C-alpha positions as MATLAB code, in Angstrom:
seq = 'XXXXXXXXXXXXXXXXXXXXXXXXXXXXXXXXXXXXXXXXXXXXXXXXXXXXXXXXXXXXXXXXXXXXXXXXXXXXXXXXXXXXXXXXXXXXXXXXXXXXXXXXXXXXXXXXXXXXXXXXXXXXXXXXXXXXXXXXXXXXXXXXXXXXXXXXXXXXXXXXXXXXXXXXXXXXXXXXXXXXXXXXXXXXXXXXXXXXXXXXXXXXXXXXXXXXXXXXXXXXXXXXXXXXXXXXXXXXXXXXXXXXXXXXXXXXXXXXXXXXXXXXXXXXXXXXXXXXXXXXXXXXXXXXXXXXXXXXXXXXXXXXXXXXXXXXXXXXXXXXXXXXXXXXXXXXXXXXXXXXXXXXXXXXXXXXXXXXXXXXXXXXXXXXXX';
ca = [
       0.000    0.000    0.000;
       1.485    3.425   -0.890;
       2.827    5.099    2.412;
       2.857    9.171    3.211;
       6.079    9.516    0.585;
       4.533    7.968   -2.058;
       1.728    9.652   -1.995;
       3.423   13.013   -2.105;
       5.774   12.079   -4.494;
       2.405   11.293   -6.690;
       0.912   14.696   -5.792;
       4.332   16.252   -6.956;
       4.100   14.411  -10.427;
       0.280   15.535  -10.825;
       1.613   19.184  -10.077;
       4.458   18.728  -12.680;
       3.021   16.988  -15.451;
      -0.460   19.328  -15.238;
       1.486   22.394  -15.135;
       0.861   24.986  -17.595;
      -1.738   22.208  -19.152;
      -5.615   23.016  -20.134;
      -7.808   19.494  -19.733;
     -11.570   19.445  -20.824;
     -14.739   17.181  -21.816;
     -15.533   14.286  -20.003;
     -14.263   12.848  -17.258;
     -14.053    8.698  -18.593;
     -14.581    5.858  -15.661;
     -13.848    2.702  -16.306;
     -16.745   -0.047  -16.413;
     -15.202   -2.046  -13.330;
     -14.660    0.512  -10.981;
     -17.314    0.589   -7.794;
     -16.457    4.532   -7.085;
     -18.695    7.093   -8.879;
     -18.580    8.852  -11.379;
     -17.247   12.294  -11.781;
     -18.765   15.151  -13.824;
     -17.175   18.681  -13.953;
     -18.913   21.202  -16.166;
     -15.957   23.532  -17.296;
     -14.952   24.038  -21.074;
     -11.581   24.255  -19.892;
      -9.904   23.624  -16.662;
      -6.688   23.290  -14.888;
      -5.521   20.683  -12.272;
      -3.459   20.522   -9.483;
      -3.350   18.517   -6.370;
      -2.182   18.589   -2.183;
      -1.485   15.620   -0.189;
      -1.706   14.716    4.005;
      -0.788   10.905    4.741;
      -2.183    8.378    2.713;
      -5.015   11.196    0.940;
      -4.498   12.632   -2.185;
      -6.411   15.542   -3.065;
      -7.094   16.954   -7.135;
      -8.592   19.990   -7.832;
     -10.081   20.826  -10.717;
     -10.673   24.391  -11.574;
     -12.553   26.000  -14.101;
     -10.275   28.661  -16.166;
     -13.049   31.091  -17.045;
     -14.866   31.324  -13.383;
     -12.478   30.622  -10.531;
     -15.647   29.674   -8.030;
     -16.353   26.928  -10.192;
     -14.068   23.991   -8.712;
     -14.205   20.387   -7.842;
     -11.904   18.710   -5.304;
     -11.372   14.713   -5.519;
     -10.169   12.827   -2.520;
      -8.087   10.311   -3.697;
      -7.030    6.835   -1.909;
      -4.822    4.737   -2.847;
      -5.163    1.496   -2.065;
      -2.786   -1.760   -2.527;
      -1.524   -0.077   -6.002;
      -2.618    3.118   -6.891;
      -1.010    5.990   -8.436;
      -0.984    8.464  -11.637;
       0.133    8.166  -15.058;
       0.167   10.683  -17.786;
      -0.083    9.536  -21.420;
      -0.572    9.967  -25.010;
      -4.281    9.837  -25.594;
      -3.824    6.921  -28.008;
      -1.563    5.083  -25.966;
      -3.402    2.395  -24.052;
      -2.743    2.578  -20.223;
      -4.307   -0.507  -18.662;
      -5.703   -0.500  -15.038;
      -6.924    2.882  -15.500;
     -10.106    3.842  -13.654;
     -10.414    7.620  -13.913;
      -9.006    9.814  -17.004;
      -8.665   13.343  -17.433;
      -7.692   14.742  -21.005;
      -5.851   17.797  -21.794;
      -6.870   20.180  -24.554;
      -3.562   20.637  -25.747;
      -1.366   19.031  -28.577;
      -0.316   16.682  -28.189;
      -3.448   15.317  -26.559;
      -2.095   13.669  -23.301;
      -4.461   11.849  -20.909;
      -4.283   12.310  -16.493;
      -5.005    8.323  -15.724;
      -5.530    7.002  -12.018;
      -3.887    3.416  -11.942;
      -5.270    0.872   -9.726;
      -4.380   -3.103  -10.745;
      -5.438   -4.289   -7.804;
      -8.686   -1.737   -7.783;
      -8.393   -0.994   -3.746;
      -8.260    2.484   -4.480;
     -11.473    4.933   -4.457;
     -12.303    8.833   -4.904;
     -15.366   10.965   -4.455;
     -15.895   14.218   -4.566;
     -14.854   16.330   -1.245;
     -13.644   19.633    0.247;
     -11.865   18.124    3.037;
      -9.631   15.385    4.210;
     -10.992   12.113    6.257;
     -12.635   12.527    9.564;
     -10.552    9.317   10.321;
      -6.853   10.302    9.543;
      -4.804   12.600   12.021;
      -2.250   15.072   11.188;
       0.687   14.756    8.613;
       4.054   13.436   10.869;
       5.966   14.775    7.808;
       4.635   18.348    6.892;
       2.532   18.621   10.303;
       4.592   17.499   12.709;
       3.591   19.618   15.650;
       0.451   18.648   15.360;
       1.121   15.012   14.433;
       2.482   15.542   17.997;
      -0.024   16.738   19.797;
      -2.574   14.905   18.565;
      -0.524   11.484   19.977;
       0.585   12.543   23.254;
      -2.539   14.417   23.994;
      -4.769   11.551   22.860;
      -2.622    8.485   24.833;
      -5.951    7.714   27.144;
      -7.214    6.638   23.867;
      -7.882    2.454   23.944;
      -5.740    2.129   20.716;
      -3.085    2.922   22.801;
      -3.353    0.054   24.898;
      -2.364   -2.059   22.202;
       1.728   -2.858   20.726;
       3.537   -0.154   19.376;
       3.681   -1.898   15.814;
      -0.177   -1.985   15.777;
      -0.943    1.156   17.085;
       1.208    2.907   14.162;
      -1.019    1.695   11.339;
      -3.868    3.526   13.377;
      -4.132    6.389   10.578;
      -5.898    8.415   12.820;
      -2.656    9.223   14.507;
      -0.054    7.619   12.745;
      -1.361    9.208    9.041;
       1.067    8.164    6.154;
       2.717    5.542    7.901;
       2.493    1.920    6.710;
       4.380   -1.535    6.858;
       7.823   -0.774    5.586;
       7.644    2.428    7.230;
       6.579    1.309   10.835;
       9.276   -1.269   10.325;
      11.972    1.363    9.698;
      11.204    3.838   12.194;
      10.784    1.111   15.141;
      14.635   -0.418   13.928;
      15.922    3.205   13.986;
      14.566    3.834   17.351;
      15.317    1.151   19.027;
      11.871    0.325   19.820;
      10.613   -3.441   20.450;
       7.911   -3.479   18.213;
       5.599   -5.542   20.591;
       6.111   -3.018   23.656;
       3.395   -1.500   24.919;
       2.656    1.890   22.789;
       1.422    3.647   26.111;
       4.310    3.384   28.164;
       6.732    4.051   25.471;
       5.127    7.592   24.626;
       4.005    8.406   28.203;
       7.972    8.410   28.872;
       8.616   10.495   26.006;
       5.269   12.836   27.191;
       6.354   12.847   31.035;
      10.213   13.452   29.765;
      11.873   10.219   31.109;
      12.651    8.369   28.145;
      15.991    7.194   27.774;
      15.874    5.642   23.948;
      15.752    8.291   21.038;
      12.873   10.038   20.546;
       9.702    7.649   18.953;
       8.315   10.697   17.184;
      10.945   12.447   15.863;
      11.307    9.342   13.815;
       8.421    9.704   12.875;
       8.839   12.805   10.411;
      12.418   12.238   10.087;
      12.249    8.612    8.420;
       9.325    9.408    5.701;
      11.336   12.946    4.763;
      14.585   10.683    3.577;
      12.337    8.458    1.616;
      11.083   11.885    0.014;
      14.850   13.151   -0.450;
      15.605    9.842   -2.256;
      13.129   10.741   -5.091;
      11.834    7.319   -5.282;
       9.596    5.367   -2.609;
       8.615    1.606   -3.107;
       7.437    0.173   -5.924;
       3.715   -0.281   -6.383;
       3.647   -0.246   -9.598;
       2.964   -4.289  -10.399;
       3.202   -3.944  -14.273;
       6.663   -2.099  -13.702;
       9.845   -3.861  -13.768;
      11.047   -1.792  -10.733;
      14.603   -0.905  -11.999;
      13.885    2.885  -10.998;
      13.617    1.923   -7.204;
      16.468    0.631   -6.434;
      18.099    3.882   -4.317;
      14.966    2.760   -2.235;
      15.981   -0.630   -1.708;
      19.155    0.281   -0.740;
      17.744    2.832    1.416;
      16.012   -0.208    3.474;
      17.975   -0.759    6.475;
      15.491   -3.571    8.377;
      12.073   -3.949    6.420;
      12.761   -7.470    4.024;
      15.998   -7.228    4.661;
      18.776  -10.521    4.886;
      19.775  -11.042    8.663;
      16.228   -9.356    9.967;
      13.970  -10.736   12.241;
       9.715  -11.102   11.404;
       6.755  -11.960   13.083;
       2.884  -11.686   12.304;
       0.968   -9.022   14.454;
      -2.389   -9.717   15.743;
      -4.157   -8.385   12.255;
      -1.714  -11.000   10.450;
       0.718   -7.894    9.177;
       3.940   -8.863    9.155;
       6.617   -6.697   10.961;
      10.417   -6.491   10.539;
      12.354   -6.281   13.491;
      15.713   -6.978   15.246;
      16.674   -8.620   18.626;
      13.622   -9.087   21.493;
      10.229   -8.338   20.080;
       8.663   -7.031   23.437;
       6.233   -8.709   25.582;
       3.247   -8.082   23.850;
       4.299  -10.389   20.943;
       2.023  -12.884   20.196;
       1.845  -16.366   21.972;
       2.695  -19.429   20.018;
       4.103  -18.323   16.910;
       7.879  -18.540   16.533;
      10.201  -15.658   14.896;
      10.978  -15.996   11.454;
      14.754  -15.171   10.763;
      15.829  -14.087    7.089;
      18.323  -15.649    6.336;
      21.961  -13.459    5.822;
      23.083  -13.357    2.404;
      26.682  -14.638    1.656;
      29.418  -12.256    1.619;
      29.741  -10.220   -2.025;
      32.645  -11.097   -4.252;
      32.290  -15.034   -2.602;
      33.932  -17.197   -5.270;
      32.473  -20.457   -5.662;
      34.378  -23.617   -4.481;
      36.917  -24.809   -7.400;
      36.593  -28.447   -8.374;
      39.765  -30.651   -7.862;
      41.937  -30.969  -10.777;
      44.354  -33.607   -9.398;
      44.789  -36.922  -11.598;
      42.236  -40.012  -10.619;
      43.709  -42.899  -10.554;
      42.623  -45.836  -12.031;
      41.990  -47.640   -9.134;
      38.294  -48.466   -8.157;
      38.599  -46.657   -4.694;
      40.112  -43.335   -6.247;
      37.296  -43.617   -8.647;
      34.687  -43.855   -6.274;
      36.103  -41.302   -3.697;
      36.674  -38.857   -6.933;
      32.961  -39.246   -7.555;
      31.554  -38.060   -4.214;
      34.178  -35.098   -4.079;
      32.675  -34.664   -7.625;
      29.129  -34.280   -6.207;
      29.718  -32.390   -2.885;
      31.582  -29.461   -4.582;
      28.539  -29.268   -7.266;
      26.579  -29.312   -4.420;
      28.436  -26.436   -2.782;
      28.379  -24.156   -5.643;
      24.499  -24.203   -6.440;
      23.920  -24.201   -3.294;
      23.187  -27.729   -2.147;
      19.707  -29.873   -3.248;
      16.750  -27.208   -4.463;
      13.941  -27.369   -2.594;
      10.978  -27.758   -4.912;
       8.182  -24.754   -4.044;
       5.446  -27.446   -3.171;
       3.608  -27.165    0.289;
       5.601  -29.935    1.023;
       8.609  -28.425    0.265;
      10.485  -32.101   -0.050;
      14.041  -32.475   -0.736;
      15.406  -34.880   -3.461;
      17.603  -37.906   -1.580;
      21.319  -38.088   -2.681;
      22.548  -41.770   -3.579;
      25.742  -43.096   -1.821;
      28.812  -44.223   -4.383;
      29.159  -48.012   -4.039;
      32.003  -48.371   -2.384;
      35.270  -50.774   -4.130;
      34.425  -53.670   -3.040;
      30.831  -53.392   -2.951;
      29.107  -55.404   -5.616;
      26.448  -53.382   -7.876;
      23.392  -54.773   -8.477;
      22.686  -53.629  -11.812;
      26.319  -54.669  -12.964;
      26.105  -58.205  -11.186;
      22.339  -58.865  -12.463;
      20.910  -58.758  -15.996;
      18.280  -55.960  -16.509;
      15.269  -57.437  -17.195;
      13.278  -55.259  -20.635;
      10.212  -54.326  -20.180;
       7.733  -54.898  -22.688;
       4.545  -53.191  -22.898;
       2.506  -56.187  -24.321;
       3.407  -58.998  -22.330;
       1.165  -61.697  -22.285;
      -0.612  -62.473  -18.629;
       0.313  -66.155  -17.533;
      -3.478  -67.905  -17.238;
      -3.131  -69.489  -13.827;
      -4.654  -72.694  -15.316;
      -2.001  -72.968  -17.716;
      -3.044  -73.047  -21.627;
      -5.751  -73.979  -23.167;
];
């Protein structure tokens, strides 16, 4: 789901593409979309658009009579986000277009694969989403430490900061980020971690500062995560870089109570749920790690050189791709390896004729013939 930078980074390409642009007639939905429809009487109008959290607002303003206007709320979703596009260039996924009036004729197009996302017409922002913690901070703030009597509270940190309604903006990778960076067990109790901050005895960094701090690099990389699922996600790889514990080789995981997986490192705090075990990613090997080389000394010809030179043979192929595969299967089996006979060891299939199997044998009558 697209998190507080990516959904200002999308506001800032709406701004930039649309600017200086003229867009008229109507406003196309596509068949499968559940939101409504949007009508806009203006022969020509400009757009432009303001984010807070996950909401995306677009205005649409008539050029001729500046009191006729129409503000969208946008949200995104699992996948959504803008495109802008030649008119005759087909942009699939797209559930609400907007076409320009200039040449070349270029098309506005919200993008939704997965078709989470929704708009509908409205002058202000959702009743259930709190203050911006990147361009609001103070009272992102307030509106935490003033509210902590508040039963979400009560609940782990890690939960708590998916509650938009004071947390706005922040999702998975970015709850995962800001807990590593603060040194905050993500299963601790989210009262008694901000009380100390409110009451001034907290010894770890402060929670909140993270808070706006964390999102704002993601916003000075110039390129959040990928949610684009028909992109090849070459153009986001500052981003993964960027990562320091969400998905990331050597990092700990665990399901939350709303089955949301968190990233983590170290003790996840006592709230963590009972009877599930911590899932460990496993660390990748070192870079520049050569595979193992294969023996090149001279095999005798004698039968115990042969059959010791076999098994090295296998182990080291072994080693360099990594051992047996496991086959993605829910039972995940793994293929048996079969032992070298050793010299002395007679072979079965070398001391024994094969028998040929034919595929029209004739059954033996137990009666004998007839």
């Amino acid at each position: 789901m697209p998190e507080g930078p990516e959904v200002y980074m999308s506001g800032q390409f709406v701004n930039e593409a649309c600017k200086g642009r003229f867009f008229g007639g109507k406003i196309v939905k596509s068949a499968v979309s559940k939101s409504c429809e949007v009508t806009f009487t203006s022969p020509k109008y400009t757009i432009s658009s303001e984010t807070r959290g996950k909401e995306l607002g677009l205005m649409l303003q008539c050029d001729e009579d500046k009191e006729n206007k129409l503000r969208i709320l946008f949200r995104f979703g699992m996948s959504g986000h803008f495109k802008f596009a030649p008119v005759d260039e087909t942009v699939k996924h797209a559930h609400l277009s907007f076409f320009t009036q200039d040449e070349p004729k270029m098309a506005l197009h919200f993008v939704d694969v997965r078709r989470f996302g929704s708009w509908e017409p409205c002058d202000t922002w959702g009743a259930d989403r709190g203050p911006d913690p990147m361009f609001e901070y103070d009272k992102f703030r307030a509106n935490v430490l003033d509210n902590l009597s508040n039963k979400a509270f009560n609940k782990p940190l890690c939960e708590v900061m998916l509650e938009q309604k004071f947390f706005n903006g922040v999702g998975n990778y970015l709850r995962s980020e800001i807990m590593y960076r603060a040194k905050a067990p993500p299963f601790s109790c989210a009262r008694t971690l901000l009380e100390s901050i409110k009451d001034g005895t907290a010894t770890s960094p402060d929670f909140l500062q993270f808070c706006h701090d964390v999102p704002k690099e993601v916003i000075d990389l110039g390129t959040g995560k990928n949610y684009d699922l028909t992109s090849s996600g070459e153009d986001h790889e500052d981003f993964d870089e960027w990562l320091q514990c969400y998905n990331n080789l050597g990092m700990d995981s665990l399901a939350d109570h709303n089955k949301r997986m968190v990233w983590f490192e170290g003790d996840p705090g006592p709230m963590a749920p009972k009877g599930v075990g911590v899932k460990k990613k496993p660390a990748a090997k070192p870079k520049g790690a050569k595979p193992a080389k294969k023996d090149t000394k001279k095999v005798s010809a004698d039968s115990k050189d042969v059959a010791k030179a076999v098994e090295e043979e296998k182990d080291e192929t072994d080693a360099t791709n990594g051992g047996d595969k496991e086959v993605a299967t829910s039972s995940n089996t793994r293929r048996g390896k079969r032992k070298a006979p050793e010299p002395n060891e007679e072979v079965e299939e070398e001391t024994k004729p094969k028998r040929k199997k034919t595929t029209s044998e004739p059954k033996k009558s137990r009666g004998g013939k007839r």
